[in-house]
PDB file of C-alpha atoms in Angstrom:
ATOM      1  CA  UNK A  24     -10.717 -97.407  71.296  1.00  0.00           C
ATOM      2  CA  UNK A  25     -12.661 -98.542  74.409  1.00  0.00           C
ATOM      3  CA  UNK A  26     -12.919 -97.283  77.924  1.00  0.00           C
ATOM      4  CA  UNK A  27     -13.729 -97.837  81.440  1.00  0.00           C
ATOM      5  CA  UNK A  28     -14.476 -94.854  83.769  1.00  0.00           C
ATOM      6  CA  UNK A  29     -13.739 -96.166  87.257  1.00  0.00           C
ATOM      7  CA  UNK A  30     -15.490 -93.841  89.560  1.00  0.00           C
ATOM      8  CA  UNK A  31     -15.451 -92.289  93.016  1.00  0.00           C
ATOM      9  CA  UNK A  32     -17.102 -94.333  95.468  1.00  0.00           C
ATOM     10  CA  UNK A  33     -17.114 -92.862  98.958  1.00  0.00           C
ATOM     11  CA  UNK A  34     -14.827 -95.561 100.571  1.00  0.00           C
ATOM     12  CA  UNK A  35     -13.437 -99.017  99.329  1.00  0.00           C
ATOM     13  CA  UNK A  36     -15.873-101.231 100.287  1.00  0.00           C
ATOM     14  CA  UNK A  37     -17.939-100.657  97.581  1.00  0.00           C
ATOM     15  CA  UNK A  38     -15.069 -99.624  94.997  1.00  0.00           C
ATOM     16  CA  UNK A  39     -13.957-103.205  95.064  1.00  0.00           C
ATOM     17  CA  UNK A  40     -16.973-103.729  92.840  1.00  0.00           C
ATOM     18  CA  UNK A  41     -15.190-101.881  90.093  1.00  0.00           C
ATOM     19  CA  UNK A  42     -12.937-105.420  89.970  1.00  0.00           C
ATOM     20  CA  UNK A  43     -16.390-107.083  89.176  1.00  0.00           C
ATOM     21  CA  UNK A  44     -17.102-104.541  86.672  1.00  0.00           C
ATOM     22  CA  UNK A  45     -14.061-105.173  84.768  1.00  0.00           C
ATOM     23  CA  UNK A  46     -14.292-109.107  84.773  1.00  0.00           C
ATOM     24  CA  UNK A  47     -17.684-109.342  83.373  1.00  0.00           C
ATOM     25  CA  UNK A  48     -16.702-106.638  80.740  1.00  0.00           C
ATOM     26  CA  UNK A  49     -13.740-109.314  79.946  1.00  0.00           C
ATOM     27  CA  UNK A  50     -16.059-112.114  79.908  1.00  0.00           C
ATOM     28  CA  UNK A  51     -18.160-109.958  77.098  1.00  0.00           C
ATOM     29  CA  UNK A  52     -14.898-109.871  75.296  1.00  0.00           C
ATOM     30  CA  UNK A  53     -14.691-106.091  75.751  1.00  0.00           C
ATOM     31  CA  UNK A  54     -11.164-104.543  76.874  1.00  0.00           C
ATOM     32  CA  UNK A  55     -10.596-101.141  77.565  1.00  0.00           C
ATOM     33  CA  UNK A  56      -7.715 -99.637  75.727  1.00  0.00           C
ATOM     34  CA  UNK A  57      -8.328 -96.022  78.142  1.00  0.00           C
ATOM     35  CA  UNK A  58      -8.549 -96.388  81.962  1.00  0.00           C
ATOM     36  CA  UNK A  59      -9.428 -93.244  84.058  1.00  0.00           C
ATOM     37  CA  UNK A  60     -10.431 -93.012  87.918  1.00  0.00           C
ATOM     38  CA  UNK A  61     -10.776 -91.208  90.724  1.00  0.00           C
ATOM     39  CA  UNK A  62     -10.429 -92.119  94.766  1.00  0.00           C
ATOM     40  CA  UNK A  63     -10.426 -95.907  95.027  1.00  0.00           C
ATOM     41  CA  UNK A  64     -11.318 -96.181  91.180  1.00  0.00           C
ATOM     42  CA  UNK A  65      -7.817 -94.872  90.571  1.00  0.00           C
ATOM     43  CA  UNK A  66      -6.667 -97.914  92.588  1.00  0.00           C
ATOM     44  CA  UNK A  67      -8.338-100.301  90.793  1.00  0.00           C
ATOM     45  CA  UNK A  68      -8.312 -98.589  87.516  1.00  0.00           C
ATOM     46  CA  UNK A  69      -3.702 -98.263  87.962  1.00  0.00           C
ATOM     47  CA  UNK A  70      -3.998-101.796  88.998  1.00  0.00           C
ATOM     48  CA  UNK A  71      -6.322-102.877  86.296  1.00  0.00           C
ATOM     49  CA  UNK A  72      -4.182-100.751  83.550  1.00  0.00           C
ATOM     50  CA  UNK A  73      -0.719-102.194  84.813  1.00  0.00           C
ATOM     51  CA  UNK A  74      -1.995-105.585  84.846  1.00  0.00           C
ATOM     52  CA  UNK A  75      -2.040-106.380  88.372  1.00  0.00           C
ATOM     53  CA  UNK A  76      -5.698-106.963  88.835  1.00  0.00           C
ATOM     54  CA  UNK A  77      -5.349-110.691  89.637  1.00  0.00           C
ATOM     55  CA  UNK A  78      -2.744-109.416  92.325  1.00  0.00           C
ATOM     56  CA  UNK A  79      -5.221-106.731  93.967  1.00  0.00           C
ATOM     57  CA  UNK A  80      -8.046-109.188  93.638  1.00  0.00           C
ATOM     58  CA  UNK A  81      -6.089-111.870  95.616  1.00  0.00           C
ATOM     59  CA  UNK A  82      -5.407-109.120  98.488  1.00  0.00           C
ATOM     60  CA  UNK A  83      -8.543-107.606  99.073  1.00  0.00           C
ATOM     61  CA  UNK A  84      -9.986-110.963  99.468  1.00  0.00           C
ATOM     62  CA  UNK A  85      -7.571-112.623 101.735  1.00  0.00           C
ATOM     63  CA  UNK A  86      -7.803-109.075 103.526  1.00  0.00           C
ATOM     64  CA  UNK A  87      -8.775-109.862 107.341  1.00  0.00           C
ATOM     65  CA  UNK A  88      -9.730-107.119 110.237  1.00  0.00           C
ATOM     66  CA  UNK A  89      -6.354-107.245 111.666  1.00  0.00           C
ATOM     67  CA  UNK A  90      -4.618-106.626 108.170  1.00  0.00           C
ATOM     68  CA  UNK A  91      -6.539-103.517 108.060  1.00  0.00           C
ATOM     69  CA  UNK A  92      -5.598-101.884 110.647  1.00  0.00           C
ATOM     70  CA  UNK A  93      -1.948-103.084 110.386  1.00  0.00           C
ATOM     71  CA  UNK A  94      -2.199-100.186 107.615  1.00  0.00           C
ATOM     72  CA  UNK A  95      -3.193 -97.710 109.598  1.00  0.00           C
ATOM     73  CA  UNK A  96      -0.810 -95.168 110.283  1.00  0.00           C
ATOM     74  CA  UNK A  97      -2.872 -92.893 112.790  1.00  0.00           C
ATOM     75  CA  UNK A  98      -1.515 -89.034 112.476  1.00  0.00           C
ATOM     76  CA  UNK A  99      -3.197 -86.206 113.714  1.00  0.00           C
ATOM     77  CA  UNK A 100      -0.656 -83.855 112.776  1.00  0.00           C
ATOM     78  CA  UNK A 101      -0.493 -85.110 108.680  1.00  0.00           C
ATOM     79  CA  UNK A 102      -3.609 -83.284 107.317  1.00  0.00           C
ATOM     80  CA  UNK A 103      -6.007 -86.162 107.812  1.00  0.00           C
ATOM     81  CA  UNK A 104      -6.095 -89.187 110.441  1.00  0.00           C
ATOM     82  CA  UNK A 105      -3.924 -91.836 108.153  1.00  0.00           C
ATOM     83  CA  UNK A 106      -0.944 -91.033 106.387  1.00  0.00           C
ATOM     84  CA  UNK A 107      -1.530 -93.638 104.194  1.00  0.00           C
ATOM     85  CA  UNK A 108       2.653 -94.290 104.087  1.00  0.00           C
ATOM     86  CA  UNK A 109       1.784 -98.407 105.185  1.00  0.00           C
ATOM     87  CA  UNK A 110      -0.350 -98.757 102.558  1.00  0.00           C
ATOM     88  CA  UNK A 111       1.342 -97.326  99.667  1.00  0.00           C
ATOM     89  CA  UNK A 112       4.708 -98.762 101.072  1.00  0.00           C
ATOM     90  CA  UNK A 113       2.446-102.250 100.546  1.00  0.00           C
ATOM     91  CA  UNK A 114       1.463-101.103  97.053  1.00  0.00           C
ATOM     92  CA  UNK A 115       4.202-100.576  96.216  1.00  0.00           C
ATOM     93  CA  UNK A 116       5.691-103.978  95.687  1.00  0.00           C
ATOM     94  CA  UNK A 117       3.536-104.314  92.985  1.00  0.00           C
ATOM     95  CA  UNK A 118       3.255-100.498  91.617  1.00  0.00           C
ATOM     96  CA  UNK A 119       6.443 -99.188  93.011  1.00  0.00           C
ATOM     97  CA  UNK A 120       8.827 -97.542  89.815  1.00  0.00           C
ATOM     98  CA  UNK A 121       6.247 -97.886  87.199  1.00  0.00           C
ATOM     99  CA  UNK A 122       5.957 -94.562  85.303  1.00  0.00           C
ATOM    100  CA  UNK A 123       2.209 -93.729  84.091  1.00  0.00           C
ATOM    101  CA  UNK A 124       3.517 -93.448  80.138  1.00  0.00           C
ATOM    102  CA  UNK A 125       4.998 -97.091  80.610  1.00  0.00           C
ATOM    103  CA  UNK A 126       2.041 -98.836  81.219  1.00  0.00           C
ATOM    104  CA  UNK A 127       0.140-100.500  78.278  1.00  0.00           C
ATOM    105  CA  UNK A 128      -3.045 -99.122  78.582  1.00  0.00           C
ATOM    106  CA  UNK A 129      -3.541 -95.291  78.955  1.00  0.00           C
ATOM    107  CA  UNK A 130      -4.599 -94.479  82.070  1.00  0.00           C
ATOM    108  CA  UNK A 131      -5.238 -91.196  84.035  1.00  0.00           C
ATOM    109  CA  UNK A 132      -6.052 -90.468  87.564  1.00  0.00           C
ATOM    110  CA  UNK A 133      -7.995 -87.700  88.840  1.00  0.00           C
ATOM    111  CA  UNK A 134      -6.925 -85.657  92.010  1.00  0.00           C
ATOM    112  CA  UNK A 135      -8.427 -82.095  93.659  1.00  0.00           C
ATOM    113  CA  UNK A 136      -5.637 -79.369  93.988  1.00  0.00           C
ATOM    114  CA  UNK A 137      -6.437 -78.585  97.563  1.00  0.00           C
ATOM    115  CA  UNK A 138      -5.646 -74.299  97.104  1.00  0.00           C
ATOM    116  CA  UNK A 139      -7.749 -73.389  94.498  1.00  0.00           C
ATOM    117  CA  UNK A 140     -10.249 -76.883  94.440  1.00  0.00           C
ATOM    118  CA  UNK A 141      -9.364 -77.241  90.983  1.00  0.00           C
ATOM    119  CA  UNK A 142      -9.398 -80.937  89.115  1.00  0.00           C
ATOM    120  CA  UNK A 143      -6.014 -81.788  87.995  1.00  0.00           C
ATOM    121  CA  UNK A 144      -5.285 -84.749  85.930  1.00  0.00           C
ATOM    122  CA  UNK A 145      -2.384 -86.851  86.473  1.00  0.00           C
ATOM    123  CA  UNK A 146      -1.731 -89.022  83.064  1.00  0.00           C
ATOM    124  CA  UNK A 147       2.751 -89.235  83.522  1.00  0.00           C
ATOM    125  CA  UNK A 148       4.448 -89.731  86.164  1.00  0.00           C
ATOM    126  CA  UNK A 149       4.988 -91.766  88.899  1.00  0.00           C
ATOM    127  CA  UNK A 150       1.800 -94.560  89.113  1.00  0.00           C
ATOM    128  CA  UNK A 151       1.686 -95.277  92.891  1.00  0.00           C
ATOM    129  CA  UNK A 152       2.125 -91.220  93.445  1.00  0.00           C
ATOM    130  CA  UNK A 153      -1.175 -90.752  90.973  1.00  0.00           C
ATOM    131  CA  UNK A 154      -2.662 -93.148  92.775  1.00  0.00           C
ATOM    132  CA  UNK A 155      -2.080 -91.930  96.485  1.00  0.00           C
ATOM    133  CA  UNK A 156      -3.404 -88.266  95.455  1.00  0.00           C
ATOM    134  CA  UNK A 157      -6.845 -89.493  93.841  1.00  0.00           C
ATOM    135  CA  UNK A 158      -7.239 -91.038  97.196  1.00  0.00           C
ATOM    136  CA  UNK A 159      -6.404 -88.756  99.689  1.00  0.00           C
ATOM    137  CA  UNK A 160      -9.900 -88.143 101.122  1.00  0.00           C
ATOM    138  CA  UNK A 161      -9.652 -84.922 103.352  1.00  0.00           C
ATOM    139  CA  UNK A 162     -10.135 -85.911 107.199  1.00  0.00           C
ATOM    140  CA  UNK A 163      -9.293 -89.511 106.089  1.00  0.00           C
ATOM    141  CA  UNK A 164      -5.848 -89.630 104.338  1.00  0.00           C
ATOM    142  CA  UNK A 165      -3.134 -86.910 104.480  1.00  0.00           C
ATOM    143  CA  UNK A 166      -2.544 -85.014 100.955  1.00  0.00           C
ATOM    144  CA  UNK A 167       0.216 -84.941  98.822  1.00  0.00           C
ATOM    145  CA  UNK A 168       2.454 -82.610  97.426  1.00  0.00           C
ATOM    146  CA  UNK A 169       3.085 -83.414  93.358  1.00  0.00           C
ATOM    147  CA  UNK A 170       5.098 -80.824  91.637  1.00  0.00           C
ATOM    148  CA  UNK A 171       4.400 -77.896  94.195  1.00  0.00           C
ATOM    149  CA  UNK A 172       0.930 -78.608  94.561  1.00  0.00           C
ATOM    150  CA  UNK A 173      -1.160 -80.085  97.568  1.00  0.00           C
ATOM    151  CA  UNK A 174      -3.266 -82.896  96.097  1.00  0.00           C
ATOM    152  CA  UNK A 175      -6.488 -84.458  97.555  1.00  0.00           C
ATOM    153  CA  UNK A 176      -9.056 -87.088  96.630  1.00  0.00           C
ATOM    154  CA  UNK A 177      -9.930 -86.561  92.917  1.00  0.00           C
ATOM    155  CA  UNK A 178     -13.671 -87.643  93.692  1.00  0.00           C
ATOM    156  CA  UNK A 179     -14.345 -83.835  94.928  1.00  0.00           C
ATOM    157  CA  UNK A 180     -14.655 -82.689  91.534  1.00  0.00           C
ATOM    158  CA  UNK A 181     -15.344 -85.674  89.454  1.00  0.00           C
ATOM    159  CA  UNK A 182     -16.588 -88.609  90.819  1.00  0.00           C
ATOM    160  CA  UNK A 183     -17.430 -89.975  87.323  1.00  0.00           C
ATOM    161  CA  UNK A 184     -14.194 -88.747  84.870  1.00  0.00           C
ATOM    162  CA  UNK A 185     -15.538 -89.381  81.630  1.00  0.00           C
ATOM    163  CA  UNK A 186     -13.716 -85.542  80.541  1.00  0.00           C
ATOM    164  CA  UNK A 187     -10.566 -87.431  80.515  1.00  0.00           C
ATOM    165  CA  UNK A 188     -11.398 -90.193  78.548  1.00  0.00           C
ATOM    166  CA  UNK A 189     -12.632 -88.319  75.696  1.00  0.00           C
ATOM    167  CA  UNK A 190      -9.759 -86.070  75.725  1.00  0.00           C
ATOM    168  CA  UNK A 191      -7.203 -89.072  75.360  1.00  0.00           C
ATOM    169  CA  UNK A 192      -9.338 -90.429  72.524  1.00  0.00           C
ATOM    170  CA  UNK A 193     -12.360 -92.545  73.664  1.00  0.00           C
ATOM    171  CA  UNK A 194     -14.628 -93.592  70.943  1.00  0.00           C
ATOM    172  CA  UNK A 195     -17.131 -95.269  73.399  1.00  0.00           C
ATOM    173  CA  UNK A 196     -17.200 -94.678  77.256  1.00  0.00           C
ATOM    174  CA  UNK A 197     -18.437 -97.338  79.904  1.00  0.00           C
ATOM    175  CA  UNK A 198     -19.106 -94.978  82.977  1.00  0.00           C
ATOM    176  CA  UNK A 199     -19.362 -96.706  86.512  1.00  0.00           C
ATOM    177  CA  UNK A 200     -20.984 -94.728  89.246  1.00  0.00           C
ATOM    178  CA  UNK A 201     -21.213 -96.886  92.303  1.00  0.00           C
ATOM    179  CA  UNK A 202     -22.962 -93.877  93.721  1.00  0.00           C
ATOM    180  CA  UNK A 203     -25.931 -93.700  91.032  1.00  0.00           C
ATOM    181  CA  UNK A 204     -28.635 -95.067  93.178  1.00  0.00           C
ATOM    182  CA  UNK A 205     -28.759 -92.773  95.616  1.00  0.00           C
ATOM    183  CA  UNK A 206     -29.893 -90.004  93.931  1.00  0.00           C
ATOM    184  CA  UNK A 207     -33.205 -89.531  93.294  1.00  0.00           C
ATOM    185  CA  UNK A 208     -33.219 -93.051  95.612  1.00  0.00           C
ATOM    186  CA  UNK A 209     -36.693 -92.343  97.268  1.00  0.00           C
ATOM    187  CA  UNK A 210     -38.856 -91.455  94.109  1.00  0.00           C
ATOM    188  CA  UNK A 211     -41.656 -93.223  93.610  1.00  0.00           C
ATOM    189  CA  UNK A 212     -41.389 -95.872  91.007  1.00  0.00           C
ATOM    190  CA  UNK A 213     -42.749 -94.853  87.292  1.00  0.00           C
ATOM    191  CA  UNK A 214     -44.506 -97.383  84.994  1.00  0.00           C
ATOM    192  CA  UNK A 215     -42.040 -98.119  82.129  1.00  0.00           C
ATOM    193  CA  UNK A 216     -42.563 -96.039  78.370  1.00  0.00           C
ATOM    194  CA  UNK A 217     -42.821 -98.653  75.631  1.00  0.00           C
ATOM    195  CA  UNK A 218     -41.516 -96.083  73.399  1.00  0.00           C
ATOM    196  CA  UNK A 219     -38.565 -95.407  75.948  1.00  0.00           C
ATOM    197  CA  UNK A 220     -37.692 -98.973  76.395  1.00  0.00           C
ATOM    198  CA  UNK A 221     -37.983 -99.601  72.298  1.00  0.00           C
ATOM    199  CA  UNK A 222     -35.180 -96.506  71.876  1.00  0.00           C
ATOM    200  CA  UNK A 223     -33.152 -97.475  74.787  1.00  0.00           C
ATOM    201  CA  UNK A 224     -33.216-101.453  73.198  1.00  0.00           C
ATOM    202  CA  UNK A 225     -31.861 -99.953  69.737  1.00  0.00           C
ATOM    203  CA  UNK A 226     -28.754 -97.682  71.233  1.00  0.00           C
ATOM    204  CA  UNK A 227     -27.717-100.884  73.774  1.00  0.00           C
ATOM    205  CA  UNK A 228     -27.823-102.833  70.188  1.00  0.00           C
ATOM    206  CA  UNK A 229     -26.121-100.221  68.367  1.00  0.00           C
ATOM    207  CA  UNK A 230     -23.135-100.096  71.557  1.00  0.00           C
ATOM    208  CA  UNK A 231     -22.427-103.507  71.341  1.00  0.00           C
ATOM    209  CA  UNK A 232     -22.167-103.720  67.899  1.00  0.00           C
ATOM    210  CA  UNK A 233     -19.342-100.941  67.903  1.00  0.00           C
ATOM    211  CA  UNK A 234     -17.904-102.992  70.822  1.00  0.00           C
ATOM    212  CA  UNK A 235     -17.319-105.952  68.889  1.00  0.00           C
ATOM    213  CA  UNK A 236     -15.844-104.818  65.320  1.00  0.00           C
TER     214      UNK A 236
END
């Protein structure tokens, strides 16, 4: 069993390059058969494991200025500045009714229980409700209540959900952190190790070779 790990990545701007991610991986002929994200890689990742990439893809590039903020629902009152209700009420003709156990690949997303800052893992229920937790950034989007609990961006406590994917049975994981450069950003540059480079060479041989039997 394969899987992607759609990440956190600080706004959607640069999580749109998880759609990139996922087409080259199907132009290597690998498809994920476990899907986990958090923040704007839940997006992707719900749309991606519901088969409605093409659809996102198509919107976020025909996307203009004035689309943008014809989704924002200013609120000062809601727990963060957009409610987020435009949006999801958009998403929702293409998400809208689709239970997280009916999709055909497994798929969790990854929210922050705002009390106790705990990560909570949302793999059943309702898809577009998953989805609007994982990305309710605190100051940005409002949160929202699942099942009692008050649920905010998932990318708080695990930008990079690779837990989930090994406990729902990933063999191999393929980890996207659009956030990886920064740290450690301003290091000098160290000359390469042969040896390094020899090992590294042999495990990225050894990967793909489990990818494609």
């Amino acid at each position: 069993m394969l899987v992607t790990v759609i990440s956190n990545s600080q706004g959607s701007a640069r999580g749109w390059a998880h759609i990139g991610v996922l087409r080259a991986l199907a132009e290597m002929g690998v498809h994920p058969g476990v899907v986990t994200g958090s923040s704007i890689g839940a997006l992707v990742g719900g749309a991606y494991a519901s088969n409605q990439l093409d659809v996102l893809e198509r919107w976020v590039i025909s996307l203009t200025r004035k689309d943008i903020l014809s989704f924002l629902d200013i609120s000062l009152l809601e727990g963060g500045f957009i409610k987020g209700e435009k949006l999801m009420a958009f998403a929702s003709t293409y998400v809208g009714g689709l239970d997280i156990q009916s999709l055909p690949l497994s798929f969790t997303a990854v929210a922050t229980e705002l009390q106790t800052g705990r990560e909570i893992w949302l793999s059943k229920g309702d898809l577009l409700n998953s989805i609007r937790a994982s990305i309710a950034l605190p100051g940005i989007f409002s949160p929202i209540k699942l099942d009692g609990r008050w649920l905010v961006d998932g990318g708080l406590v695990d930008p990079v959900p690779i837990s989930p994917c090994r406990a729902m049975g990933a063999e191999v994981v393929i980890a996207v952190n659009l956030n990886g450069d920064i740290v450690g950003k301003r290091n000098k540059p160290r000359a390469p190790d042969k040896d390094q480079q020899k090992k590294r060479s042999a495990d990225d041989t050894d990967v793909w070779a489990r990818l494609s039997n």
